[in-house]
Amino acid sequence: MDTTLGLVSGALSTASLLPQVVRAIRTGRTTDLSWWWLALFAAAVGGWLVYGVRSADLAVAVTNAAMMVLISMLIVVKTRHSLAAQTR
């Protein structure tokens, strides 16, 4: 029961980041995303991912692995658009 609750809660928190990722990819606008926020959020999620793996907590590990993928996508999109803006 606890793992199921963790997985459902993790899926909901991960899904909450999806609209931002979709919007950033679709519009290419990422100026409202702070580099500091991305770095801090990635560090926090990375820490939780390591914790989930080391403690064999499936819900924590899976949720944070998915979150890390989404954060990485935001970082890639922001980097591409930042570099494109510099060349203009």
PDB file of N, CA and C in Angstrom:
ATOM      1  N   MET A   1       0.812  -1.197   0.000  1.00  0.00           N
ATOM      2  CA  MET A   1       0.000   0.000   0.000  1.00  0.00           C
ATOM      3  C   MET A   1       0.854   1.260   0.000  1.00  0.00           C
ATOM      4  N   ASP A   2       1.928   1.280   0.817  1.00  0.00           N
ATOM      5  CA  ASP A   2       2.786   2.462   0.882  1.00  0.00           C
ATOM      6  C   ASP A   2       3.486   2.720  -0.448  1.00  0.00           C
ATOM      7  N   THR A   3       3.957   1.659  -1.103  1.00  0.00           N
ATOM      8  CA  THR A   3       4.620   1.829  -2.396  1.00  0.00           C
ATOM      9  C   THR A   3       3.639   2.353  -3.428  1.00  0.00           C
ATOM     10  N   THR A   4       2.425   1.853  -3.421  1.00  0.00           N
ATOM     11  CA  THR A   4       1.401   2.329  -4.361  1.00  0.00           C
ATOM     12  C   THR A   4       1.115   3.809  -4.132  1.00  0.00           C
ATOM     13  N   LEU A   5       0.939   4.198  -2.885  1.00  0.00           N
ATOM     14  CA  LEU A   5       0.709   5.607  -2.557  1.00  0.00           C
ATOM     15  C   LEU A   5       1.892   6.457  -3.014  1.00  0.00           C
ATOM     16  N   GLY A   6       3.092   5.972  -2.787  1.00  0.00           N
ATOM     17  CA  GLY A   6       4.289   6.692  -3.212  1.00  0.00           C
ATOM     18  C   GLY A   6       4.367   6.837  -4.719  1.00  0.00           C
ATOM     19  N   LEU A   7       4.034   5.771  -5.437  1.00  0.00           N
ATOM     20  CA  LEU A   7       4.075   5.826  -6.901  1.00  0.00           C
ATOM     21  C   LEU A   7       3.007   6.764  -7.465  1.00  0.00           C
ATOM     22  N   VAL A   8       1.807   6.730  -6.900  1.00  0.00           N
ATOM     23  CA  VAL A   8       0.742   7.622  -7.365  1.00  0.00           C
ATOM     24  C   VAL A   8       1.113   9.080  -7.058  1.00  0.00           C
ATOM     25  N   SER A   9       1.577   9.334  -5.854  1.00  0.00           N
ATOM     26  CA  SER A   9       1.983  10.688  -5.481  1.00  0.00           C
ATOM     27  C   SER A   9       3.152  11.161  -6.341  1.00  0.00           C
ATOM     28  N   GLY A  10       4.094  10.269  -6.592  1.00  0.00           N
ATOM     29  CA  GLY A  10       5.231  10.609  -7.447  1.00  0.00           C
ATOM     30  C   GLY A  10       4.804  10.900  -8.874  1.00  0.00           C
ATOM     31  N   ALA A  11       3.855  10.127  -9.371  1.00  0.00           N
ATOM     32  CA  ALA A  11       3.355  10.367 -10.732  1.00  0.00           C
ATOM     33  C   ALA A  11       2.675  11.730 -10.818  1.00  0.00           C
ATOM     34  N   LEU A  12       1.930  12.098  -9.798  1.00  0.00           N
ATOM     35  CA  LEU A  12       1.261  13.394  -9.793  1.00  0.00           C
ATOM     36  C   LEU A  12       2.262  14.540  -9.720  1.00  0.00           C
ATOM     37  N   SER A  13       3.273  14.416  -8.877  1.00  0.00           N
ATOM     38  CA  SER A  13       4.269  15.498  -8.782  1.00  0.00           C
ATOM     39  C   SER A  13       5.096  15.585 -10.052  1.00  0.00           C
ATOM     40  N   THR A  14       5.386  14.465 -10.671  1.00  0.00           N
ATOM     41  CA  THR A  14       6.114  14.476 -11.934  1.00  0.00           C
ATOM     42  C   THR A  14       5.254  15.092 -13.029  1.00  0.00           C
ATOM     43  N   ALA A  15       3.981  14.735 -13.055  1.00  0.00           N
ATOM     44  CA  ALA A  15       3.067  15.286 -14.060  1.00  0.00           C
ATOM     45  C   ALA A  15       2.915  16.798 -13.920  1.00  0.00           C
ATOM     46  N   SER A  16       3.111  17.315 -12.723  1.00  0.00           N
ATOM     47  CA  SER A  16       2.982  18.764 -12.531  1.00  0.00           C
ATOM     48  C   SER A  16       4.069  19.543 -13.277  1.00  0.00           C
ATOM     49  N   LEU A  17       5.166  18.901 -13.592  1.00  0.00           N
ATOM     50  CA  LEU A  17       6.240  19.558 -14.335  1.00  0.00           C
ATOM     51  C   LEU A  17       6.028  19.466 -15.849  1.00  0.00           C
ATOM     52  N   LEU A  18       5.204  18.543 -16.279  1.00  0.00           N
ATOM     53  CA  LEU A  18       4.984  18.342 -17.717  1.00  0.00           C
ATOM     54  C   LEU A  18       4.494  19.585 -18.468  1.00  0.00           C
ATOM     55  N   PRO A  19       3.527  20.336 -17.955  1.00  0.00           N
ATOM     56  CA  PRO A  19       3.088  21.518 -18.714  1.00  0.00           C
ATOM     57  C   PRO A  19       4.225  22.510 -18.988  1.00  0.00           C
ATOM     58  N   GLN A  20       5.123  22.675 -18.033  1.00  0.00           N
ATOM     59  CA  GLN A  20       6.251  23.590 -18.228  1.00  0.00           C
ATOM     60  C   GLN A  20       7.192  23.074 -19.308  1.00  0.00           C
ATOM     61  N   VAL A  21       7.457  21.772 -19.295  1.00  0.00           N
ATOM     62  CA  VAL A  21       8.337  21.179 -20.298  1.00  0.00           C
ATOM     63  C   VAL A  21       7.713  21.291 -21.687  1.00  0.00           C
ATOM     64  N   VAL A  22       6.446  20.956 -21.794  1.00  0.00           N
ATOM     65  CA  VAL A  22       5.749  21.028 -23.083  1.00  0.00           C
ATOM     66  C   VAL A  22       5.739  22.463 -23.597  1.00  0.00           C
ATOM     67  N   ARG A  23       5.441  23.414 -22.727  1.00  0.00           N
ATOM     68  CA  ARG A  23       5.409  24.821 -23.128  1.00  0.00           C
ATOM     69  C   ARG A  23       6.788  25.290 -23.595  1.00  0.00           C
ATOM     70  N   ALA A  24       7.830  24.930 -22.865  1.00  0.00           N
ATOM     71  CA  ALA A  24       9.185  25.347 -23.234  1.00  0.00           C
ATOM     72  C   ALA A  24       9.582  24.767 -24.590  1.00  0.00           C
ATOM     73  N   ILE A  25       9.248  23.522 -24.818  1.00  0.00           N
ATOM     74  CA  ILE A  25       9.583  22.888 -26.097  1.00  0.00           C
ATOM     75  C   ILE A  25       8.756  23.503 -27.218  1.00  0.00           C
ATOM     76  N   ARG A  26       7.475  23.692 -26.986  1.00  0.00           N
ATOM     77  CA  ARG A  26       6.583  24.204 -28.024  1.00  0.00           C
ATOM     78  C   ARG A  26       6.883  25.656 -28.394  1.00  0.00           C
ATOM     79  N   THR A  27       7.062  26.509 -27.387  1.00  0.00           N
ATOM     80  CA  THR A  27       7.244  27.937 -27.656  1.00  0.00           C
ATOM     81  C   THR A  27       8.698  28.341 -27.794  1.00  0.00           C
ATOM     82  N   GLY A  28       9.582  27.564 -27.197  1.00  0.00           N
ATOM     83  CA  GLY A  28      10.995  27.923 -27.210  1.00  0.00           C
ATOM     84  C   GLY A  28      11.335  29.041 -26.247  1.00  0.00           C
ATOM     85  N   ARG A  29      10.357  29.494 -25.479  1.00  0.00           N
ATOM     86  CA  ARG A  29      10.604  30.576 -24.529  1.00  0.00           C
ATOM     87  C   ARG A  29      10.960  29.993 -23.164  1.00  0.00           C
ATOM     88  N   THR A  30      12.159  30.311 -22.732  1.00  0.00           N
ATOM     89  CA  THR A  30      12.625  29.798 -21.448  1.00  0.00           C
ATOM     90  C   THR A  30      13.218  30.903 -20.581  1.00  0.00           C
ATOM     91  N   THR A  31      13.041  32.145 -20.986  1.00  0.00           N
ATOM     92  CA  THR A  31      13.632  33.241 -20.214  1.00  0.00           C
ATOM     93  C   THR A  31      13.048  33.335 -18.807  1.00  0.00           C
ATOM     94  N   ASP A  32      11.841  32.834 -18.621  1.00  0.00           N
ATOM     95  CA  ASP A  32      11.239  32.881 -17.289  1.00  0.00           C
ATOM     96  C   ASP A  32      11.731  31.759 -16.378  1.00  0.00           C
ATOM     97  N   LEU A  33      12.557  30.865 -16.902  1.00  0.00           N
ATOM     98  CA  LEU A  33      13.141  29.802 -16.086  1.00  0.00           C
ATOM     99  C   LEU A  33      14.517  30.248 -15.605  1.00  0.00           C
ATOM    100  N   SER A  34      14.683  30.324 -14.321  1.00  0.00           N
ATOM    101  CA  SER A  34      15.946  30.738 -13.729  1.00  0.00           C
ATOM    102  C   SER A  34      16.967  29.595 -13.783  1.00  0.00           C
ATOM    103  N   TRP A  35      18.196  29.940 -14.150  1.00  0.00           N
ATOM    104  CA  TRP A  35      19.269  28.941 -14.119  1.00  0.00           C
ATOM    105  C   TRP A  35      19.476  28.439 -12.695  1.00  0.00           C
ATOM    106  N   TRP A  36      19.360  29.346 -11.710  1.00  0.00           N
ATOM    107  CA  TRP A  36      19.522  28.949 -10.312  1.00  0.00           C
ATOM    108  C   TRP A  36      18.442  27.952  -9.897  1.00  0.00           C
ATOM    109  N   TRP A  37      17.201  28.210 -10.294  1.00  0.00           N
ATOM    110  CA  TRP A  37      16.120  27.286  -9.958  1.00  0.00           C
ATOM    111  C   TRP A  37      16.375  25.917 -10.593  1.00  0.00           C
ATOM    112  N   LEU A  38      16.751  25.923 -11.867  1.00  0.00           N
ATOM    113  CA  LEU A  38      17.030  24.654 -12.541  1.00  0.00           C
ATOM    114  C   LEU A  38      18.156  23.897 -11.839  1.00  0.00           C
ATOM    115  N   ALA A  39      19.217  24.598 -11.475  1.00  0.00           N
ATOM    116  CA  ALA A  39      20.357  23.944 -10.811  1.00  0.00           C
ATOM    117  C   ALA A  39      19.967  23.404  -9.440  1.00  0.00           C
ATOM    118  N   LEU A  40      19.270  24.205  -8.655  1.00  0.00           N
ATOM    119  CA  LEU A  40      18.856  23.757  -7.320  1.00  0.00           C
ATOM    120  C   LEU A  40      17.863  22.602  -7.397  1.00  0.00           C
ATOM    121  N   PHE A  41      16.911  22.709  -8.306  1.00  0.00           N
ATOM    122  CA  PHE A  41      15.917  21.652  -8.449  1.00  0.00           C
ATOM    123  C   PHE A  41      16.578  20.357  -8.921  1.00  0.00           C
ATOM    124  N   ALA A  42      17.493  20.457  -9.877  1.00  0.00           N
ATOM    125  CA  ALA A  42      18.202  19.270 -10.363  1.00  0.00           C
ATOM    126  C   ALA A  42      19.037  18.642  -9.247  1.00  0.00           C
ATOM    127  N   ALA A  43      19.687  19.471  -8.448  1.00  0.00           N
ATOM    128  CA  ALA A  43      20.486  18.943  -7.334  1.00  0.00           C
ATOM    129  C   ALA A  43      19.600  18.238  -6.309  1.00  0.00           C
ATOM    130  N   ALA A  44      18.458  18.838  -6.004  1.00  0.00           N
ATOM    131  CA  ALA A  44      17.545  18.222  -5.036  1.00  0.00           C
ATOM    132  C   ALA A  44      16.996  16.900  -5.560  1.00  0.00           C
ATOM    133  N   VAL A  45      16.555  16.906  -6.803  1.00  0.00           N
ATOM    134  CA  VAL A  45      16.013  15.681  -7.397  1.00  0.00           C
ATOM    135  C   VAL A  45      17.108  14.620  -7.518  1.00  0.00           C
ATOM    136  N   GLY A  46      18.307  15.046  -7.877  1.00  0.00           N
ATOM    137  CA  GLY A  46      19.423  14.095  -7.945  1.00  0.00           C
ATOM    138  C   GLY A  46      19.712  13.458  -6.593  1.00  0.00           C
ATOM    139  N   GLY A  47      19.654  14.273  -5.551  1.00  0.00           N
ATOM    140  CA  GLY A  47      19.851  13.732  -4.201  1.00  0.00           C
ATOM    141  C   GLY A  47      18.777  12.731  -3.820  1.00  0.00           C
ATOM    142  N   TRP A  48      17.525  13.065  -4.143  1.00  0.00           N
ATOM    143  CA  TRP A  48      16.432  12.138  -3.859  1.00  0.00           C
ATOM    144  C   TRP A  48      16.536  10.865  -4.696  1.00  0.00           C
ATOM    145  N   LEU A  49      17.025  10.998  -5.912  1.00  0.00           N
ATOM    146  CA  LEU A  49      17.213   9.819  -6.760  1.00  0.00           C
ATOM    147  C   LEU A  49      18.257   8.886  -6.150  1.00  0.00           C
ATOM    148  N   VAL A  50      19.372   9.442  -5.736  1.00  0.00           N
ATOM    149  CA  VAL A  50      20.411   8.632  -5.085  1.00  0.00           C
ATOM    150  C   VAL A  50      19.858   7.992  -3.816  1.00  0.00           C
ATOM    151  N   TYR A  51      19.141   8.769  -3.034  1.00  0.00           N
ATOM    152  CA  TYR A  51      18.536   8.225  -1.819  1.00  0.00           C
ATOM    153  C   TYR A  51      17.599   7.066  -2.140  1.00  0.00           C
ATOM    154  N   GLY A  52      16.738   7.238  -3.140  1.00  0.00           N
ATOM    155  CA  GLY A  52      15.791   6.191  -3.511  1.00  0.00           C
ATOM    156  C   GLY A  52      16.467   4.922  -3.972  1.00  0.00           C
ATOM    157  N   VAL A  53      17.538   5.080  -4.744  1.00  0.00           N
ATOM    158  CA  VAL A  53      18.277   3.904  -5.222  1.00  0.00           C
ATOM    159  C   VAL A  53      18.994   3.221  -4.057  1.00  0.00           C
ATOM    160  N   ARG A  54      19.689   4.006  -3.242  1.00  0.00           N
ATOM    161  CA  ARG A  54      20.455   3.426  -2.130  1.00  0.00           C
ATOM    162  C   ARG A  54      19.574   2.772  -1.079  1.00  0.00           C
ATOM    163  N   SER A  55      18.373   3.309  -0.890  1.00  0.00           N
ATOM    164  CA  SER A  55      17.484   2.726   0.120  1.00  0.00           C
ATOM    165  C   SER A  55      16.510   1.718  -0.488  1.00  0.00           C
ATOM    166  N   ALA A  56      16.667   1.451  -1.792  1.00  0.00           N
ATOM    167  CA  ALA A  56      15.797   0.507  -2.513  1.00  0.00           C
ATOM    168  C   ALA A  56      14.328   0.893  -2.389  1.00  0.00           C
ATOM    169  N   ASP A  57      14.066   2.193  -2.416  1.00  0.00           N
ATOM    170  CA  ASP A  57      12.689   2.686  -2.356  1.00  0.00           C
ATOM    171  C   ASP A  57      12.234   2.945  -3.792  1.00  0.00           C
ATOM    172  N   LEU A  58      11.432   2.034  -4.311  1.00  0.00           N
ATOM    173  CA  LEU A  58      10.999   2.078  -5.706  1.00  0.00           C
ATOM    174  C   LEU A  58      10.289   3.382  -6.040  1.00  0.00           C
ATOM    175  N   ALA A  59       9.362   3.805  -5.196  1.00  0.00           N
ATOM    176  CA  ALA A  59       8.584   5.007  -5.482  1.00  0.00           C
ATOM    177  C   ALA A  59       9.478   6.244  -5.568  1.00  0.00           C
ATOM    178  N   VAL A  60      10.394   6.391  -4.648  1.00  0.00           N
ATOM    179  CA  VAL A  60      11.290   7.551  -4.638  1.00  0.00           C
ATOM    180  C   VAL A  60      12.236   7.497  -5.832  1.00  0.00           C
ATOM    181  N   ALA A  61      12.782   6.328  -6.118  1.00  0.00           N
ATOM    182  CA  ALA A  61      13.731   6.199  -7.228  1.00  0.00           C
ATOM    183  C   ALA A  61      13.068   6.459  -8.579  1.00  0.00           C
ATOM    184  N   VAL A  62      11.925   5.847  -8.823  1.00  0.00           N
ATOM    185  CA  VAL A  62      11.243   5.996 -10.113  1.00  0.00           C
ATOM    186  C   VAL A  62      10.767   7.437 -10.316  1.00  0.00           C
ATOM    187  N   THR A  63      10.160   8.005  -9.285  1.00  0.00           N
ATOM    188  CA  THR A  63       9.673   9.383  -9.388  1.00  0.00           C
ATOM    189  C   THR A  63      10.802  10.342  -9.709  1.00  0.00           C
ATOM    190  N   ASN A  64      11.891  10.232  -9.000  1.00  0.00           N
ATOM    191  CA  ASN A  64      12.981  11.180  -9.191  1.00  0.00           C
ATOM    192  C   ASN A  64      13.770  10.918 -10.458  1.00  0.00           C
ATOM    193  N   ALA A  65      13.792   9.701 -10.936  1.00  0.00           N
ATOM    194  CA  ALA A  65      14.402   9.436 -12.240  1.00  0.00           C
ATOM    195  C   ALA A  65      13.593  10.117 -13.338  1.00  0.00           C
ATOM    196  N   ALA A  66      12.270  10.017 -13.256  1.00  0.00           N
ATOM    197  CA  ALA A  66      11.408  10.673 -14.242  1.00  0.00           C
ATOM    198  C   ALA A  66      11.538  12.190 -14.152  1.00  0.00           C
ATOM    199  N   MET A  67      11.597  12.719 -12.929  1.00  0.00           N
ATOM    200  CA  MET A  67      11.767  14.159 -12.751  1.00  0.00           C
ATOM    201  C   MET A  67      13.099  14.626 -13.328  1.00  0.00           C
ATOM    202  N   MET A  68      14.149  13.825 -13.158  1.00  0.00           N
ATOM    203  CA  MET A  68      15.463  14.204 -13.678  1.00  0.00           C
ATOM    204  C   MET A  68      15.437  14.274 -15.208  1.00  0.00           C
ATOM    205  N   VAL A  69      14.700  13.372 -15.840  1.00  0.00           N
ATOM    206  CA  VAL A  69      14.554  13.417 -17.299  1.00  0.00           C
ATOM    207  C   VAL A  69      13.887  14.728 -17.716  1.00  0.00           C
ATOM    208  N   LEU A  70      12.815  15.093 -17.029  1.00  0.00           N
ATOM    209  CA  LEU A  70      12.102  16.322 -17.381  1.00  0.00           C
ATOM    210  C   LEU A  70      12.952  17.566 -17.124  1.00  0.00           C
ATOM    211  N   ILE A  71      13.649  17.597 -16.008  1.00  0.00           N
ATOM    212  CA  ILE A  71      14.524  18.734 -15.716  1.00  0.00           C
ATOM    213  C   ILE A  71      15.635  18.822 -16.758  1.00  0.00           C
ATOM    214  N   SER A  72      16.182  17.681 -17.142  1.00  0.00           N
ATOM    215  CA  SER A  72      17.226  17.669 -18.173  1.00  0.00           C
ATOM    216  C   SER A  72      16.698  18.222 -19.490  1.00  0.00           C
ATOM    217  N   MET A  73      15.462  17.896 -19.807  1.00  0.00           N
ATOM    218  CA  MET A  73      14.856  18.430 -21.029  1.00  0.00           C
ATOM    219  C   MET A  73      14.749  19.948 -20.950  1.00  0.00           C
ATOM    220  N   LEU A  74      14.349  20.474 -19.806  1.00  0.00           N
ATOM    221  CA  LEU A  74      14.265  21.923 -19.640  1.00  0.00           C
ATOM    222  C   LEU A  74      15.640  22.569 -19.776  1.00  0.00           C
ATOM    223  N   ILE A  75      16.645  21.942 -19.210  1.00  0.00           N
ATOM    224  CA  ILE A  75      18.009  22.485 -19.292  1.00  0.00           C
ATOM    225  C   ILE A  75      18.494  22.490 -20.736  1.00  0.00           C
ATOM    226  N   VAL A  76      18.219  21.432 -21.471  1.00  0.00           N
ATOM    227  CA  VAL A  76      18.626  21.370 -22.884  1.00  0.00           C
ATOM    228  C   VAL A  76      17.927  22.456 -23.694  1.00  0.00           C
ATOM    229  N   VAL A  77      16.621  22.600 -23.500  1.00  0.00           N
ATOM    230  CA  VAL A  77      15.867  23.611 -24.246  1.00  0.00           C
ATOM    231  C   VAL A  77      16.369  25.010 -23.887  1.00  0.00           C
ATOM    232  N   LYS A  78      16.575  25.282 -22.605  1.00  0.00           N
ATOM    233  CA  LYS A  78      17.048  26.605 -22.187  1.00  0.00           C
ATOM    234  C   LYS A  78      18.448  26.867 -22.735  1.00  0.00           C
ATOM    235  N   THR A  79      19.301  25.873 -22.727  1.00  0.00           N
ATOM    236  CA  THR A  79      20.651  26.043 -23.258  1.00  0.00           C
ATOM    237  C   THR A  79      20.612  26.348 -24.744  1.00  0.00           C
ATOM    238  N   ARG A  80      19.833  25.596 -25.485  1.00  0.00           N
ATOM    239  CA  ARG A  80      19.718  25.839 -26.935  1.00  0.00           C
ATOM    240  C   ARG A  80      19.236  27.244 -27.228  1.00  0.00           C
ATOM    241  N   HIS A  81      18.226  27.688 -26.516  1.00  0.00           N
ATOM    242  CA  HIS A  81      17.663  29.000 -26.784  1.00  0.00           C
ATOM    243  C   HIS A  81      18.574  30.118 -26.281  1.00  0.00           C
ATOM    244  N   SER A  82      19.306  29.862 -25.214  1.00  0.00           N
ATOM    245  CA  SER A  82      20.267  30.857 -24.734  1.00  0.00           C
ATOM    246  C   SER A  82      21.399  31.021 -25.745  1.00  0.00           C
ATOM    247  N   LEU A  83      21.881  29.906 -26.302  1.00  0.00           N
ATOM    248  CA  LEU A  83      22.938  29.973 -27.294  1.00  0.00           C
ATOM    249  C   LEU A  83      22.445  30.629 -28.579  1.00  0.00           C
ATOM    250  N   ALA A  84      21.212  30.319 -28.970  1.00  0.00           N
ATOM    251  CA  ALA A  84      20.648  30.925 -30.176  1.00  0.00           C
ATOM    252  C   ALA A  84      20.501  32.428 -30.009  1.00  0.00           C
ATOM    253  N   ALA A  85      20.123  32.867 -28.817  1.00  0.00           N
ATOM    254  CA  ALA A  85      19.958  34.296 -28.547  1.00  0.00           C
ATOM    255  C   ALA A  85      21.303  35.020 -28.592  1.00  0.00           C
ATOM    256  N   GLN A  86      22.368  34.350 -28.200  1.00  0.00           N
ATOM    257  CA  GLN A  86      23.697  34.962 -28.218  1.00  0.00           C
ATOM    258  C   GLN A  86      24.232  35.152 -29.631  1.00  0.00           C
ATOM    259  N   THR A  87      23.804  34.314 -30.543  1.00  0.00           N
ATOM    260  CA  THR A  87      24.316  34.407 -31.907  1.00  0.00           C
ATOM    261  C   THR A  87      23.547  35.418 -32.748  1.00  0.00           C
ATOM    262  N   ARG A  88      22.459  35.917 -32.220  1.00  0.00           N
ATOM    263  CA  ARG A  88      21.668  36.925 -32.961  1.00  0.00           C
ATOM    264  C   ARG A  88      22.267  38.280 -32.864  1.00  0.00           C
TER     265      ARG A  88
END
